[in-house]
Short mmCIF file of C-alpha atoms in Angstrom, two decimals:
data_model
loop_
_atom_site.label_atom_id
_atom_site.label_comp_id
_atom_site.label_asym_id
_atom_site.label_seq_id
_atom_site.Cartn_x
_atom_site.Cartn_y
_atom_site.Cartn_z
CA MET U 1 -9.92 13.20 -56.71
CA GLU U 2 -8.96 9.89 -55.19
CA SER U 3 -10.78 6.64 -54.78
CA SER U 4 -12.62 6.01 -51.51
CA ALA U 5 -10.34 2.99 -51.05
CA ALA U 6 -7.83 5.12 -49.17
CA VAL U 7 -10.47 5.77 -46.50
CA HIS U 8 -11.95 2.30 -46.22
CA GLU U 9 -8.97 0.02 -46.81
CA ARG U 10 -7.96 -2.35 -44.05
CA GLY U 11 -4.88 -4.53 -43.71
CA LEU U 12 -1.29 -4.28 -42.55
CA GLY U 13 0.10 -0.77 -42.82
CA LYS U 14 -3.03 0.75 -44.35
CA THR U 15 -3.33 4.29 -43.08
CA LEU U 16 -3.67 7.90 -44.15
CA ARG U 17 -1.00 8.90 -41.64
CA ARG U 18 1.93 10.63 -43.29
CA ASP U 19 4.41 10.60 -40.44
CA ARG U 20 7.02 7.90 -39.96
CA TRP U 21 4.71 5.79 -37.79
CA TRP U 22 6.85 2.70 -38.37
CA VAL U 23 9.90 4.16 -36.57
CA PRO U 24 8.73 3.56 -32.95
CA PRO U 25 7.64 -0.09 -33.42
CA LEU U 26 10.80 -0.82 -35.40
CA SER U 27 12.99 0.79 -32.71
CA VAL U 28 11.18 -1.14 -29.98
CA ALA U 29 11.56 -4.41 -31.89
CA LEU U 30 15.28 -3.76 -32.35
CA GLY U 31 15.80 -2.71 -28.73
CA LEU U 32 13.88 -5.62 -27.25
CA SER U 33 15.55 -8.10 -29.61
CA LEU U 34 19.05 -6.83 -28.82
CA CYS U 35 18.49 -6.84 -25.05
CA GLY U 36 16.70 -10.18 -25.26
CA ALA U 37 19.52 -11.73 -27.27
CA TYR U 38 22.21 -10.46 -24.90
CA ALA U 39 20.25 -11.53 -21.80
CA THR U 40 19.67 -15.01 -23.23
CA TRP U 41 23.33 -15.39 -24.07
CA ALA U 42 24.42 -14.14 -20.63
CA VAL U 43 21.97 -16.38 -18.81
CA LEU U 44 23.05 -19.49 -20.71
CA GLN U 45 26.77 -18.89 -20.12
CA GLY U 46 26.81 -20.08 -16.52
CA ASN U 47 30.26 -18.62 -15.81
CA TYR U 48 32.07 -15.29 -15.28
CA TYR U 49 29.03 -13.92 -13.43
CA PHE U 50 30.79 -13.31 -10.13
CA ALA U 51 33.83 -11.11 -9.54
CA GLU U 52 34.86 -12.65 -6.23
CA GLN U 53 37.56 -10.14 -5.37
CA PHE U 54 35.04 -7.28 -5.18
CA HIS U 55 31.89 -9.32 -4.49
CA TYR U 56 30.22 -8.22 -7.71
CA LEU U 57 27.39 -10.58 -8.67
CA SER U 58 25.65 -10.19 -12.02
CA PRO U 59 21.98 -9.27 -11.50
CA PHE U 60 20.99 -12.09 -13.88
CA TYR U 61 22.40 -14.58 -11.35
CA SER U 62 20.92 -13.14 -8.18
CA PRO U 63 20.00 -15.03 -6.06
CA CYS U 64 22.36 -17.83 -7.02
CA ILE U 65 20.57 -20.94 -5.77
CA THR U 66 22.26 -23.97 -7.31
CA ALA U 67 25.16 -26.11 -6.12
CA SER U 68 27.36 -24.82 -8.93
CA CYS U 69 27.32 -21.24 -7.51
CA PRO U 70 30.53 -19.98 -5.82
CA GLU U 71 30.44 -20.56 -2.08
CA ASP U 72 30.33 -16.83 -1.15
CA ILE U 73 27.00 -16.32 -2.87
CA ARG U 74 25.48 -19.79 -2.83
CA LEU U 75 21.93 -20.04 -1.49
CA PHE U 76 20.05 -23.34 -1.02
CA GLY U 77 22.63 -25.11 -3.23
CA ILE U 78 20.13 -26.96 -5.38
CA GLY U 79 22.03 -29.99 -6.60
CA TRP U 80 19.72 -31.43 -9.21
CA TRP U 81 19.95 -28.47 -11.58
CA PRO U 82 22.62 -29.15 -14.22
CA LEU U 83 22.33 -25.94 -16.24
CA SER U 84 23.22 -22.29 -15.66
CA PRO U 85 21.86 -21.10 -12.29
CA ALA U 86 20.46 -17.96 -13.92
CA ILE U 87 17.89 -19.95 -15.90
CA LEU U 88 15.89 -20.67 -12.74
CA MET U 89 15.58 -16.99 -11.88
CA MET U 90 15.00 -15.96 -15.49
CA GLY U 91 11.48 -17.38 -15.36
CA VAL U 92 10.59 -14.81 -12.71
CA ILE U 93 12.20 -11.88 -14.50
CA LEU U 94 10.90 -12.85 -17.93
CA GLY U 95 7.44 -13.43 -16.47
CA PHE U 96 7.46 -10.04 -14.73
CA ARG U 97 8.64 -8.09 -17.75
CA GLY U 98 6.66 -10.20 -20.21
CA THR U 99 3.33 -9.58 -18.48
CA CYS U 100 4.15 -5.94 -17.60
CA TYR U 101 1.51 -3.52 -18.86
CA TYR U 102 4.15 -1.31 -20.52
CA TYR U 103 5.93 -4.16 -22.29
CA ARG U 104 2.58 -5.51 -23.43
CA LYS U 105 2.01 -2.28 -25.35
CA ALA U 106 5.57 -2.41 -26.67
CA TYR U 107 5.55 -5.94 -28.01
CA TYR U 108 1.92 -6.06 -29.11
CA ARG U 109 2.83 -3.16 -31.38
CA ALA U 110 6.37 -4.12 -32.34
CA TYR U 111 6.15 -7.91 -32.71
CA PHE U 112 2.47 -8.78 -33.07
CA MET U 113 1.57 -5.63 -35.06
CA ASP U 114 -1.73 -5.65 -33.21
CA PRO U 115 -1.73 -2.75 -34.14
CA PRO U 116 1.73 -1.64 -35.32
CA ALA U 117 0.83 1.98 -34.50
CA CYS U 118 -2.26 4.03 -33.71
CA ALA U 119 -4.71 4.31 -36.60
CA VAL U 120 -2.59 2.00 -38.74
CA GLY U 121 -4.02 -1.18 -40.24
CA GLU U 122 -2.99 -4.58 -38.97
CA PRO U 123 -2.90 -8.06 -40.49
CA TRP U 124 -5.44 -9.55 -38.07
CA GLY U 125 -9.18 -9.67 -38.62
CA GLU U 126 -12.34 -10.53 -36.74
CA GLY U 127 -10.88 -13.56 -34.94
CA TYR U 128 -9.25 -11.25 -32.40
CA LYS U 129 -9.84 -12.30 -28.77
CA GLY U 130 -7.36 -10.04 -27.00
CA GLU U 131 -6.52 -11.17 -23.49
CA THR U 132 -9.77 -13.10 -22.98
CA VAL U 133 -8.46 -16.55 -23.98
CA PHE U 134 -5.30 -18.66 -23.72
CA PRO U 135 -2.44 -17.84 -24.13
CA MET U 136 -2.87 -14.09 -23.57
CA ILE U 137 -5.18 -14.59 -20.59
CA ILE U 138 -1.98 -15.47 -18.71
CA GLN U 139 -1.22 -11.74 -18.66
CA ASN U 140 -3.62 -11.60 -15.71
CA LEU U 141 -1.00 -13.34 -13.56
CA HIS U 142 1.25 -10.28 -13.61
CA ARG U 143 0.86 -9.72 -9.88
CA TYR U 144 2.29 -13.18 -9.13
CA PHE U 145 5.41 -12.38 -11.08
CA LEU U 146 5.43 -9.11 -9.15
CA TYR U 147 5.40 -10.94 -5.79
CA ALA U 148 8.29 -13.16 -6.94
CA SER U 149 10.16 -10.16 -8.30
CA VAL U 150 9.95 -8.38 -4.96
CA VAL U 151 11.83 -11.34 -3.45
CA VAL U 152 14.45 -11.16 -6.22
CA TRP U 153 14.68 -7.40 -5.66
CA LEU U 154 15.48 -7.99 -1.98
CA PHE U 155 18.37 -10.24 -3.00
CA LEU U 156 19.57 -7.65 -5.52
CA THR U 157 19.53 -5.04 -2.77
CA TYR U 158 21.59 -7.33 -0.53
CA ASP U 159 24.05 -8.00 -3.38
CA THR U 160 24.41 -4.28 -4.03
CA VAL U 161 25.15 -3.61 -0.37
CA MET U 162 27.70 -6.44 -0.42
CA ALA U 163 29.41 -4.80 -3.41
CA PHE U 164 30.33 -1.97 -1.01
CA PHE U 165 31.57 -4.40 1.65
CA PRO U 166 33.66 -7.03 -0.11
CA HIS U 167 35.05 -9.49 2.43
CA GLY U 168 33.48 -7.59 5.33
CA GLN U 169 35.29 -4.27 4.82
CA PHE U 170 34.07 -1.08 3.16
CA GLY U 171 35.35 -0.61 -0.33
CA MET U 172 33.97 1.06 -3.39
CA GLY U 173 34.79 0.63 -7.03
CA LEU U 174 33.19 1.57 -10.29
CA GLY U 175 31.41 -1.80 -10.18
CA SER U 176 29.79 -0.91 -6.84
CA LEU U 177 28.38 2.24 -8.41
CA VAL U 178 27.25 0.33 -11.50
CA LEU U 179 25.35 -2.07 -9.26
CA LEU U 180 23.88 0.86 -7.30
CA VAL U 181 22.59 2.56 -10.46
CA ASN U 182 21.24 -0.80 -11.62
CA LEU U 183 19.38 -1.20 -8.33
CA PHE U 184 18.00 2.34 -8.57
CA LEU U 185 16.66 1.74 -12.07
CA LEU U 186 15.21 -1.67 -11.25
CA SER U 187 13.60 -0.21 -8.11
CA GLY U 188 12.07 2.62 -10.15
CA TYR U 189 10.69 0.05 -12.56
CA LEU U 190 9.34 -2.14 -9.75
CA PHE U 191 7.76 0.72 -7.75
CA GLY U 192 5.94 1.98 -10.85
CA CYS U 193 4.34 -1.40 -11.55
CA HIS U 194 0.61 -1.02 -12.25
CA SER U 195 -0.23 -4.08 -10.17
CA LEU U 196 1.77 -2.81 -7.20
CA ARG U 197 0.06 0.59 -7.53
CA HIS U 198 -3.29 -1.18 -7.46
CA ILE U 199 -2.51 -3.45 -4.52
CA ILE U 200 -1.06 -0.77 -2.24
CA GLY U 201 -3.87 1.74 -2.66
CA GLY U 202 -5.36 1.92 -6.14
CA ASN U 203 -8.03 -0.60 -5.20
CA VAL U 204 -9.46 1.77 -2.57
CA ASP U 205 -12.16 4.22 -3.61
CA CYS U 206 -13.18 5.69 -0.27
CA TYR U 207 -9.87 6.38 1.49
CA SER U 208 -11.56 8.00 4.45
CA CYS U 209 -13.63 4.84 4.98
CA ALA U 210 -10.81 2.28 4.56
CA PHE U 211 -8.45 1.07 7.26
CA GLY U 212 -5.18 2.99 6.88
CA GLY U 213 -6.79 4.89 4.03
CA LYS U 214 -4.60 8.00 4.22
CA ALA U 215 -1.42 5.97 4.33
CA ARG U 216 -2.60 3.87 1.41
CA HIS U 217 -3.47 6.99 -0.56
CA GLY U 218 0.01 8.34 0.14
CA ALA U 219 1.58 5.08 -1.02
CA TRP U 220 -0.61 5.11 -4.12
CA LYS U 221 0.44 8.70 -4.92
CA ARG U 222 4.11 7.78 -4.63
CA ALA U 223 3.63 4.70 -6.79
CA SER U 224 1.79 6.90 -9.29
CA TRP U 225 4.89 9.12 -9.60
CA PHE U 226 6.93 6.10 -10.62
CA ASN U 227 4.04 4.77 -12.71
CA LYS U 228 4.04 7.90 -14.89
CA ARG U 229 7.69 7.14 -15.66
CA HIS U 230 7.19 3.39 -16.01
CA MET U 231 8.19 3.29 -19.67
CA GLY U 232 11.43 5.17 -19.01
CA PHE U 233 12.35 2.98 -16.06
CA ALA U 234 11.42 -0.13 -18.06
CA TRP U 235 13.86 0.76 -20.85
CA PHE U 236 16.69 2.18 -18.79
CA SER U 237 16.58 -0.71 -16.33
CA LEU U 238 16.50 -3.26 -19.17
CA VAL U 239 19.50 -1.79 -20.96
CA PHE U 240 21.43 -1.12 -17.77
CA VAL U 241 20.95 -4.60 -16.34
CA CYS U 242 22.62 -5.93 -19.51
CA LEU U 243 25.43 -3.39 -19.18
CA THR U 244 25.87 -4.32 -15.51
CA ASP U 245 26.20 -7.99 -16.42
CA LEU U 246 28.69 -7.07 -19.15
CA TYR U 247 30.81 -4.98 -16.77
CA ILE U 248 30.93 -7.71 -14.12
CA ARG U 249 31.64 -10.32 -16.78
CA LEU U 250 34.59 -8.34 -18.13
CA VAL U 251 35.97 -7.72 -14.63
CA SER U 252 35.50 -11.38 -13.75
CA MET U 253 37.28 -12.48 -16.93
CA GLY U 254 40.14 -10.11 -16.21
CA THR U 255 39.55 -8.26 -19.48
CA ILE U 256 39.19 -4.96 -17.61
CA THR U 257 40.25 -3.89 -14.14
CA ASP U 258 37.69 -2.43 -11.76
CA PHE U 259 38.46 1.23 -11.03
CA ARG U 260 38.68 1.42 -7.21
CA LEU U 261 37.64 4.62 -5.47
CA PHE U 262 38.12 3.46 -1.85
CA MET B 1 -3.18 35.33 -48.19
CA ALA B 2 -1.93 31.72 -48.34
CA ARG B 3 -3.84 28.88 -49.93
CA ARG B 4 -3.93 25.26 -48.81
CA THR B 5 -5.29 22.16 -50.46
CA PHE B 6 -7.71 20.05 -48.42
CA GLU B 7 -8.63 16.52 -49.43
CA VAL B 8 -12.02 15.96 -47.89
CA TYR B 9 -14.04 12.75 -47.94
CA ARG B 10 -17.30 13.23 -49.80
CA GLY B 11 -19.98 10.59 -50.03
CA THR B 12 -21.54 7.79 -48.03
CA ALA B 13 -20.20 4.48 -46.74
CA ALA B 14 -21.04 2.74 -50.00
CA ASP B 15 -19.83 5.36 -52.42
CA GLY B 16 -17.40 8.15 -51.71
CA LYS B 17 -14.12 9.75 -52.61
CA LEU B 18 -11.53 12.25 -51.47
CA GLU B 19 -12.24 15.55 -53.14
CA ASN B 20 -9.69 18.37 -53.41
CA TYR B 21 -10.50 21.89 -52.26
CA ASP B 22 -8.24 24.90 -52.56
CA VAL B 23 -8.91 27.09 -49.51
CA GLU B 24 -7.65 30.51 -48.56
CA VAL B 25 -6.17 30.29 -45.06
CA GLU B 26 -5.18 32.87 -42.47
CA PRO B 27 -2.97 32.59 -39.40
CA GLY B 28 -4.77 31.02 -36.44
CA MET B 29 -7.26 29.09 -38.52
CA VAL B 30 -8.22 25.58 -37.48
CA VAL B 31 -9.25 22.75 -39.80
CA LEU B 32 -12.94 23.28 -38.97
CA ASP B 33 -12.61 26.89 -40.23
CA ALA B 34 -11.39 25.52 -43.56
CA ILE B 35 -14.39 23.17 -43.66
CA PHE B 36 -16.68 26.18 -43.07
CA ARG B 37 -15.00 28.02 -45.96
CA ILE B 38 -15.61 25.02 -48.21
CA GLN B 39 -19.27 24.99 -47.10
CA ALA B 40 -19.54 28.73 -47.69
CA GLY B 41 -18.08 28.45 -51.16
CA GLU B 42 -17.74 25.40 -53.38
CA SER B 43 -19.76 22.81 -51.45
CA PRO B 44 -22.65 24.07 -49.31
CA ASP B 45 -23.83 20.47 -48.98
CA LEU B 46 -20.63 19.25 -47.25
CA ALA B 47 -21.86 17.48 -44.09
CA VAL B 48 -19.95 18.03 -40.86
CA ARG B 49 -21.03 17.68 -37.23
CA TRP B 50 -19.94 20.48 -34.92
CA ASN B 51 -21.26 22.58 -32.09
CA CYS B 52 -19.10 24.56 -29.65
CA LYS B 53 -15.91 25.11 -31.70
CA ALA B 54 -14.06 25.24 -28.40
CA GLY B 55 -13.00 21.63 -27.86
CA LYS B 56 -15.64 20.97 -25.25
CA CYS B 57 -18.66 19.47 -26.99
CA GLY B 58 -16.79 16.65 -28.71
CA SER B 59 -18.88 16.85 -31.87
CA CYS B 60 -16.30 17.57 -34.57
CA GLY B 61 -14.18 14.43 -34.24
CA CYS B 62 -12.70 13.28 -37.53
CA GLU B 63 -9.38 12.08 -38.91
CA ILE B 64 -6.85 14.62 -40.07
CA ASN B 65 -3.99 13.14 -42.07
CA GLY B 66 -5.13 9.77 -40.75
CA ARG B 67 -5.07 10.66 -37.04
CA PRO B 68 -8.24 11.04 -34.94
CA LYS B 69 -8.58 14.68 -33.88
CA LEU B 70 -11.08 17.40 -33.05
CA SER B 71 -11.15 19.58 -36.17
CA CYS B 72 -11.93 22.66 -34.06
CA MET B 73 -8.71 22.23 -32.06
CA THR B 74 -6.34 21.37 -34.88
CA ARG B 75 -4.46 24.32 -36.30
CA ILE B 76 -3.75 24.35 -40.00
CA SER B 77 -0.29 25.74 -39.24
CA ASP B 78 0.55 22.45 -37.48
CA TYR B 79 0.99 20.92 -40.93
CA PRO B 80 3.88 21.73 -43.27
CA ASP B 81 3.26 24.48 -45.84
CA GLY B 82 2.72 23.24 -49.33
CA GLU B 83 1.34 19.88 -48.26
CA SER B 84 -2.32 19.02 -48.62
CA ILE B 85 -4.35 18.13 -45.53
CA THR B 86 -6.62 15.09 -45.59
CA VAL B 87 -9.88 15.24 -43.65
CA THR B 88 -11.83 11.98 -43.37
CA PRO B 89 -14.62 10.65 -41.15
CA MET B 90 -13.91 8.49 -38.09
CA LYS B 91 -13.07 5.05 -39.45
CA ALA B 92 -14.49 2.98 -36.59
CA PHE B 93 -18.07 4.09 -37.26
CA PRO B 94 -20.41 3.77 -40.24
CA ILE B 95 -20.36 6.85 -42.47
CA ILE B 96 -23.70 8.65 -42.84
CA LYS B 97 -22.50 11.38 -45.17
CA ASP B 98 -19.16 13.08 -45.76
CA LEU B 99 -17.59 13.71 -42.34
CA VAL B 100 -20.63 12.63 -40.33
CA THR B 101 -20.66 9.13 -38.85
CA ASP B 102 -23.25 7.09 -37.00
CA VAL B 103 -21.95 6.97 -33.42
CA SER B 104 -25.09 5.42 -31.93
CA GLN B 105 -23.27 2.20 -31.03
CA ASN B 106 -21.50 4.25 -28.36
CA TYR B 107 -24.82 5.19 -26.79
CA ARG B 108 -25.83 1.54 -26.75
CA ALA B 109 -22.56 0.65 -25.01
CA ASN B 110 -23.19 3.40 -22.46
CA LYS B 111 -26.61 2.00 -21.57
CA LYS B 112 -25.06 -1.34 -20.60
CA ILE B 113 -23.00 0.15 -17.75
CA PRO B 114 -24.56 -0.42 -14.31
CA GLN B 115 -25.47 3.08 -13.26
CA PHE B 116 -24.10 5.07 -10.33
CA ARG B 117 -25.87 4.42 -7.02
CA PRO B 118 -24.64 6.37 -3.99
CA ARG B 119 -24.62 5.13 -0.41
CA PRO B 120 -27.17 6.71 1.97
CA LYS B 121 -26.49 10.36 2.75
CA ASP B 122 -24.15 10.83 5.71
CA ALA B 123 -25.19 14.43 6.39
CA GLU B 124 -28.39 16.38 6.05
CA ASP B 125 -27.20 18.18 2.96
CA GLY B 126 -25.57 15.25 1.23
CA TRP B 127 -22.31 13.33 1.48
CA ARG B 128 -18.97 14.13 3.07
CA MET B 129 -15.76 13.35 1.20
CA TYR B 130 -12.27 14.74 0.79
CA GLN B 131 -10.89 16.22 -2.41
CA PHE B 132 -7.97 13.77 -2.49
CA GLU B 133 -10.35 10.82 -2.67
CA VAL B 134 -12.39 12.19 -5.56
CA ASP B 135 -9.37 13.11 -7.69
CA LYS B 136 -9.34 9.73 -9.42
CA ALA B 137 -13.00 9.90 -10.42
CA GLN B 138 -12.75 13.57 -11.40
CA GLU B 139 -10.09 12.85 -14.00
CA MET B 140 -12.60 10.53 -15.67
CA ARG B 141 -15.33 13.17 -15.51
CA LYS B 142 -13.33 15.33 -17.94
CA CYS B 143 -14.49 13.06 -20.78
CA ILE B 144 -16.36 15.06 -23.45
CA GLU B 145 -17.52 11.94 -25.33
CA CYS B 146 -15.86 12.91 -28.58
CA PHE B 147 -15.31 9.20 -29.35
CA LEU B 148 -11.79 9.75 -30.67
CA CYS B 149 -10.61 7.03 -28.29
CA GLN B 150 -13.31 4.72 -29.57
CA ASP B 151 -12.25 5.55 -33.12
CA VAL B 152 -8.57 4.82 -32.61
CA CYS B 153 -9.11 1.68 -30.50
CA HIS B 154 -8.03 -1.15 -32.77
CA VAL B 155 -10.45 -3.57 -31.07
CA LEU B 156 -13.29 -1.52 -32.54
CA ARG B 157 -11.57 0.03 -35.55
CA SER B 158 -9.77 -3.00 -37.01
CA HIS B 159 -11.54 -5.94 -35.39
CA GLY B 160 -15.09 -4.55 -35.29
CA LYS B 161 -15.80 -5.84 -31.77
CA HIS B 162 -18.42 -3.21 -31.00
CA GLU B 163 -20.73 -5.74 -29.37
CA GLU B 164 -18.04 -7.53 -27.36
CA PHE B 165 -16.04 -4.53 -26.09
CA ALA B 166 -17.57 -1.34 -24.69
CA GLY B 167 -14.47 0.63 -25.70
CA PRO B 168 -12.14 3.03 -23.89
CA ALA B 169 -14.71 5.84 -23.49
CA TYR B 170 -16.96 3.51 -21.52
CA MET B 171 -14.11 2.13 -19.48
CA VAL B 172 -13.54 5.77 -18.51
CA ARG B 173 -17.22 6.14 -17.63
CA THR B 174 -17.20 2.92 -15.62
CA ALA B 175 -14.11 4.15 -13.78
CA ALA B 176 -15.83 7.48 -13.08
CA PHE B 177 -18.64 5.60 -11.36
CA SER B 178 -16.64 2.88 -9.66
CA MET B 179 -13.87 5.14 -8.32
CA ASN B 180 -16.36 7.54 -6.80
CA PRO B 181 -16.01 7.18 -3.02
CA ILE B 182 -19.77 7.08 -2.43
CA ASP B 183 -20.69 4.61 -5.16
CA THR B 184 -22.05 1.23 -4.03
CA VAL B 185 -22.41 -0.75 -7.26
CA ASP B 186 -20.24 -3.76 -8.14
CA ARG B 187 -19.28 -3.54 -11.83
CA ILE B 188 -16.64 -6.27 -11.91
CA GLU B 189 -18.81 -8.85 -13.65
CA PHE B 190 -19.98 -6.24 -16.13
CA LEU B 191 -16.37 -5.34 -16.91
CA LYS B 192 -15.36 -8.94 -17.52
CA GLU B 193 -18.42 -10.11 -19.43
CA THR B 194 -20.54 -7.41 -21.10
CA GLY B 195 -17.86 -4.71 -21.07
CA GLY B 196 -15.26 -7.12 -22.45
CA ILE B 197 -12.28 -5.46 -20.76
CA GLY B 198 -10.13 -8.48 -21.65
CA TYR B 199 -10.27 -7.40 -25.29
CA CYS B 200 -8.11 -4.38 -24.50
CA ASN B 201 -4.46 -5.23 -25.07
CA ILE B 202 -3.05 -2.02 -23.63
CA THR B 203 -1.75 -0.41 -26.80
CA LYS B 204 -2.51 3.02 -25.30
CA CYS B 205 -3.71 4.67 -28.51
CA CYS B 206 -6.79 5.92 -26.66
CA THR B 207 -4.57 7.86 -24.28
CA GLU B 208 -2.59 9.31 -27.20
CA VAL B 209 -5.63 10.82 -28.91
CA CYS B 210 -7.67 12.03 -25.91
CA PRO B 211 -8.15 15.82 -26.31
CA GLU B 212 -8.85 16.11 -22.58
CA HIS B 213 -5.56 14.36 -21.78
CA ILE B 214 -7.24 11.70 -19.66
CA THR B 215 -4.70 8.98 -18.96
CA ILE B 216 -7.23 6.43 -20.14
CA THR B 217 -5.09 3.32 -20.16
CA ASP B 218 -3.06 3.84 -17.00
CA ASN B 219 -5.71 5.45 -14.82
CA ALA B 220 -8.93 3.83 -16.05
CA ILE B 221 -8.48 0.62 -18.02
CA ILE B 222 -5.53 -0.93 -16.16
CA PRO B 223 -6.96 -0.21 -12.67
CA LEU B 224 -10.25 -1.77 -13.83
CA LYS B 225 -8.38 -4.77 -15.28
CA GLU B 226 -6.69 -5.16 -11.90
CA ARG B 227 -10.09 -5.20 -10.20
CA VAL B 228 -11.16 -7.99 -12.53
CA VAL B 229 -7.94 -9.84 -11.65
CA ASP B 230 -8.78 -9.40 -7.93
CA ARG B 231 -12.08 -11.20 -8.47
CA TYR B 232 -11.34 -13.79 -11.15
CA TYR B 233 -7.64 -14.48 -11.57
CA ASP B 234 -6.06 -14.17 -8.15
CA PRO B 235 -5.92 -17.63 -6.48
CA ILE B 236 -4.69 -16.21 -3.15
CA LYS B 237 -7.62 -13.82 -2.93
CA ALA B 238 -9.95 -16.64 -3.96
CA LEU B 239 -8.55 -18.77 -1.13
CA VAL B 240 -8.99 -15.94 1.36
CA ARG B 241 -12.59 -15.46 0.22
CA LEU B 242 -13.21 -19.20 0.58
CA VAL B 243 -11.77 -19.29 4.11
CA ARG B 244 -13.80 -16.24 5.15
CA ARG B 245 -16.97 -17.77 3.74
CA GLY B 246 -16.20 -21.05 5.52
CA GLY B 247 -15.61 -19.14 8.76
CA LYS B 248 -18.93 -17.34 8.50
CA ASN B 249 -20.80 -20.59 7.75
CA GLY B 250 -18.99 -22.47 10.51
#
C-alpha cells in the first residue's frame, strides 16, 4: 500500500509515469541551445559570410542590406547600421521561428516546463494565463513574421540560383548543393507553416461556395502534407542552416576548398 | 498462468491510497479485464466506469502508469513482465470513488458552445456538399468524449482553469460545428472569451493521448486560433474591414 500522495501530488516533475519522460525536453533544450548559440555567434561575426569566388552567401546574411555588404550582394546599402548586417534580418527569422506553433510546443516544454512533458507536474500554479496576456499574446503575430519570411525566402531562392551561376556562368560545387538542400529544407518548413495553411485555404469551410474554392482546397491539402512534417522540417532546416553557414564560412576563410563538380 | 501486480487507487478525493492486487493474467488481456478480475475476487466494491469495452464509448478513461488511457484498449502485455502496473483515476477531475471521477464540468463546458445552425436547405431533401469539404469536420466527429485530452491538458490538470478554458475536447467540438460547410454560426467571440482558446499553449499532449487519433492541436485548436487572429490580432484585416465598412456607409 502507498500513500494517496502519489496520485494527488502537484509540482515540478511529479508524475506516476515510469518512462524517461525527461529525455525529449532535455534533448530539445540542448538542440535549441546549441543551434541558438551558433546562430548568435555567426550573426554577430559580420565577416566571412560571403565566398565571392563561388557566390556563396550565408543564409543568415541574406538579403544583405547594409553598406558594409560586399558589392556583389549589396541591397539598399543602409549606411546608418554599424553592426553586423545579419542582425537586421535576424529579427524576422527569430520572430518567425519563435512564434511558430511547433517551436512553441518545443520551448514551452523544454525551457518553460509548462509542462515539461505530458501528465508531468510543473512548477507553475493558478496564475497561468497562457497566451491571453503580454508577453505571450505576441504569439498571435506569427503571420506577420510569416509574410516577412516569405520575402526573405525569395532572396534565399535568388542566392541559391546565383550559387549555380557565379559571375554569370554555370558552375556547381559542393557549396551550391549545400545551399540547394538548405533551400529545400527551409521551403519545407515555410510551406508547412500553420498560418500559411490557414491563409491559403484552411479558413474556408464551404469550398464549393467560395471563390476559387477548389484551388484553395488543393493548396490547403498540399500545405497539410508539409504541415504533418512541420516538426521534422523545423529541426532539419534549423540544423542545416547552421551547417550551411559553417561551410560557407570555412570556404570564405580559406580553411577548406569548395569541391567543384562543374 | 502468469501473475501481475496492479496498484489500483482506492478511496475518495479526501482519503485514498494505492492498493496492491495480485492478478492472474492471460495473453490478450487488457487492463480493464484485470480490474474485472479484482472486482470478481478480492474487491467487489472497486468502482470503475465502463460500458462498451471496445474503445468507442469513452467511459473507461483512467491513468495507467501515469498516462491517460482507455483501460479497455490497453493491453497488459504492453508493460514489461515483472513490473507492477499502476491504475489511477483521471487527475484533472474530482474523484468520486476509486477510478470514477466527476466529469460534469465537461458537460457544462459543452453547453457554452454556440450550437450548430445550418443554412436553409438547398434541395428538397436537404443540403448538397462534396466529401472533400466535409473531411475537416468529419475528423472532429470521431471524438468519443472520453475526456483523456481534457485530463492531460495542463491548463486544466495543473492550473485548474476549468472555468476559463473549455479544453481540447470542446475545441474539437467547436471545430466540428464551425468547419461544417453548411454551418452559419460565428463562434469567434466565444472562442476568444468564454472558450478561452488563448489559454492553450500548443503543447500537443491532447493529440498524443487521443484514442481516436484526432490531430487535435494541428487540425482543431490551431486553425481555430488562426480564426481568432483573423478577427482580433490582424491589423491588415482590421484595416480592410474598416475600409469596406467606410465604403458601404459612404
